[in-house]
Each structure stands twice: as structure tokens, then as C-alpha cells.
Coordinates of C-alpha atoms in Angstrom, one line a residue:
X1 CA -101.4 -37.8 -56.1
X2 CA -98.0 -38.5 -55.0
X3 CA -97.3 -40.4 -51.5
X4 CA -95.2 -37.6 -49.6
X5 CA -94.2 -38.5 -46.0
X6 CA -96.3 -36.5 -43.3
X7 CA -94.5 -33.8 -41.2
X8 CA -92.8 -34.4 -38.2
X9 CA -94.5 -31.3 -37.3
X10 CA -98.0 -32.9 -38.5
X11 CA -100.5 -32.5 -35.7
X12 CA -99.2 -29.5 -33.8
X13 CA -102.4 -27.8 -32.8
X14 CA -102.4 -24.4 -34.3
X15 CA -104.7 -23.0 -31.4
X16 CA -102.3 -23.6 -28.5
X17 CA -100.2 -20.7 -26.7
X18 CA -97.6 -19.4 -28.9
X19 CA -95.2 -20.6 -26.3
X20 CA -96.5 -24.1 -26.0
X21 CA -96.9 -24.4 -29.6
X22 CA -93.1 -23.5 -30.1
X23 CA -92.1 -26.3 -27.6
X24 CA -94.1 -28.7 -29.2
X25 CA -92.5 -27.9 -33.0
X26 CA -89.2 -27.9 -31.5
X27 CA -89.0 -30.8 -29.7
X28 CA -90.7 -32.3 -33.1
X29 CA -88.2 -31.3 -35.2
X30 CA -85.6 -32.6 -32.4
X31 CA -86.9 -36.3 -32.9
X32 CA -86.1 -36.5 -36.0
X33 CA -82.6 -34.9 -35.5
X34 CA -83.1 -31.3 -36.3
X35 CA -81.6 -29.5 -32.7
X36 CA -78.2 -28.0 -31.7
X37 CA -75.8 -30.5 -30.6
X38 CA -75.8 -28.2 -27.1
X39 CA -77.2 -25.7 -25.1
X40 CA -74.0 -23.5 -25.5
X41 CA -74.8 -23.5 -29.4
X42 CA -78.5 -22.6 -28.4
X43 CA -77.2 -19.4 -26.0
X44 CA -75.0 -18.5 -29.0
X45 CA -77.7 -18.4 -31.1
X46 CA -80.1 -16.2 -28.2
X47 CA -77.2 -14.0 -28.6
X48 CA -77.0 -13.6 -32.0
X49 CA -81.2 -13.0 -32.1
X50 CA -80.6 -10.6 -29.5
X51 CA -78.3 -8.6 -31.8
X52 CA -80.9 -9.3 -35.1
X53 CA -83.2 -7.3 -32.8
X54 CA -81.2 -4.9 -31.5
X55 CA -79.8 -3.6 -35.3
X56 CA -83.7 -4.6 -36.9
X57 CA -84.6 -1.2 -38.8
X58 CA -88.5 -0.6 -39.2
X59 CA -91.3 -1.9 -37.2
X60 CA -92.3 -5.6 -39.3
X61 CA -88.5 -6.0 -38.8
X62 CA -88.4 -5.9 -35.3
X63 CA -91.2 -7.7 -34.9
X64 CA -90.3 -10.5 -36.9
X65 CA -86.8 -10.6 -34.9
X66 CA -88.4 -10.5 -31.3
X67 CA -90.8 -13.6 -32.5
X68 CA -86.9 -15.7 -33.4
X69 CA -86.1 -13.8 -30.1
X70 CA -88.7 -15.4 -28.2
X71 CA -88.8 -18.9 -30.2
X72 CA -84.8 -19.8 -29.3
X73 CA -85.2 -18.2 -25.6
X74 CA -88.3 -21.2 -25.7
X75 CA -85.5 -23.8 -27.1
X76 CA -83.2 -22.6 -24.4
X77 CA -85.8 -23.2 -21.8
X78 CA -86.6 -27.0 -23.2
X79 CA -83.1 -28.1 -23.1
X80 CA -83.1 -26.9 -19.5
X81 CA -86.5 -29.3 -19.2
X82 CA -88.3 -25.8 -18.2
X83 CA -92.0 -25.4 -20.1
X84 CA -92.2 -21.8 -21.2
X85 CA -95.5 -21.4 -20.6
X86 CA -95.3 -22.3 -16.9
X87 CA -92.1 -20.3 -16.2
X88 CA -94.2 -17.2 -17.9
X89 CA -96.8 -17.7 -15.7
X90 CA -94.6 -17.9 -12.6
X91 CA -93.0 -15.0 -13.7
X92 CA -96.0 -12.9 -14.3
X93 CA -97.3 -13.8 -10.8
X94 CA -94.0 -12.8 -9.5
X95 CA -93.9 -9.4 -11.4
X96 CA -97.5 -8.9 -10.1
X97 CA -97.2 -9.9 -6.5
X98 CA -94.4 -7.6 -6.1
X99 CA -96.2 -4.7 -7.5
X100 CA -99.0 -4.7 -5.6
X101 CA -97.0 -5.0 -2.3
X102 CA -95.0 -1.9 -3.9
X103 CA -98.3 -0.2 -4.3
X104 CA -99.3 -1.3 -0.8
X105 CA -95.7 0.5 1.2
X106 CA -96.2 3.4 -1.4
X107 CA -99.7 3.9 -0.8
X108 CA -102.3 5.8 -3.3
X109 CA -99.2 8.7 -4.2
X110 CA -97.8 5.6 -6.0
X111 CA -98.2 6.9 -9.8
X112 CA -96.7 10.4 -8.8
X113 CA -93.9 8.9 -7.5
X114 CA -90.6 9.4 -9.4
X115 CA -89.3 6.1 -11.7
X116 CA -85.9 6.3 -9.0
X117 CA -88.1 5.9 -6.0
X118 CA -90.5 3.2 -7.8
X119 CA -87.8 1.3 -8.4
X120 CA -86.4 1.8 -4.8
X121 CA -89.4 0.7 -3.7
X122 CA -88.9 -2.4 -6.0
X123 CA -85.9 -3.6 -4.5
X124 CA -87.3 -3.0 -1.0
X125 CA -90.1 -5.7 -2.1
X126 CA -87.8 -8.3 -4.0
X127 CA -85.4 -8.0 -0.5
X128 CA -88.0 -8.6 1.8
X129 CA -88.9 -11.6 -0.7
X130 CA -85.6 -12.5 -0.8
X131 CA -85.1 -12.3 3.3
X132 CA -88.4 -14.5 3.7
X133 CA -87.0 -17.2 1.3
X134 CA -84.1 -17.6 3.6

């Protein structure tokens, strides 16, 4: 057999969160040199996936797009030093605190409300988030 070099992205566990795993390949590749030179040119390149999504035609298409979507939005976060799978988290316990307290001022009519008065209802939560934070 011949000696080839082993990966840089040897040893990635293929069982962690997507999220984590995509850190951990990018910031593999990035020790060895493979990163952009800036986070403008990693915004650029969110842009530009954005657009791949936006204009994918058929379903495997826009799937594959949104997984490049989600894998630069991961390299944007690490070159802010944010891990994606903690700032997911926060977020989703930030989406859910806000609507159960929705539910709560809207009471058990909450379904048969109309989207514009959910969503009024939504602001009237993140405010009086917003007001305590303050």
C-alpha cells in the first residue's frame, strides 16, 4: 500500500450534531490554510448560498443548497467565535419562551386567531422582553 498522509479532517466523529460536526471540519480545514482570508468574504459567500437557494429548481436541489446554506451561516458564526449549536439552542428557547407567553395573553382561542393578530401578539411579547432587558 502506498503511505498517503491522513486527513486534516481525520477523526471528525461522524455521530455529532450536524452543526457541531460542521464547526469541527471547518476549523480543520482552517489549520491547515483552507478558510477565507475574512469574514466579509464569508458574508459574500452566505449571500451568494442564499441566492443558490433561492433560484434551486426541484426538491434534492433545494435541499442540497439549504445544507451549503446552513454550513457557511456555521463558518460565519465561528469566525465570530459563536458555537452554532449553542446559539441554536438559545435561539430555540427564545422562540419557545415567547410562544408560550403568546399563548398565555391569547388564551385557549390562540389557534383561531388570525396570522395578523398572532403576530401582534408576537411583538407585544418580544417588547415586554425587550422593556425587561432594559
Amino acid at each position: 500500500g502506498q503511505n498517503r498522509p491522513v486527513s486534516a479532517l481525520a477523526g471528525v466523529a461522524t455521530a455529532l450534531p450536524a452543526l457541531m460536526r460542521a464547526e469541527k471540519l471547518q476549523s480543520r480545514a482552517a489549520r491547515v490554510g483552507f478558510d477565507w482570508p475574512d469574514i466579509a468574504s464569508v458574508r459574500a459567500k452566505v449571500t451568494e448560498e442564499l441566492a443558490e437557494f433561492d433560484t434551486a429548481d426541484g426538491d434534492a436541489h433545494r435541499r442540497e443548497e439549504a445544507g451549503d446554506l446552513l454550513f457557511v451561516i456555521v463558518n460565519l458564526l465561528r469566525r465570530h467565535g459563536i458555537d452554532a449549536e449553542d446559539a441554536l439552542r438559545a435561539g430555540n428557547a427564545k422562540f419557545e419562551r415567547r410562544f408560550h407567553a403568546m399563548e398565555a395573553l391569547a388564551g385557549p382561542d390562540f389557534p383561531a386567531l388570525p396570522l395578523a393578530e398572532q403576530d401582534a401578539l408576537w411583538n407585544r411579547v418580544k417588547a415586554a422582553e425587550r422593556a425587561l432587558q432594559r
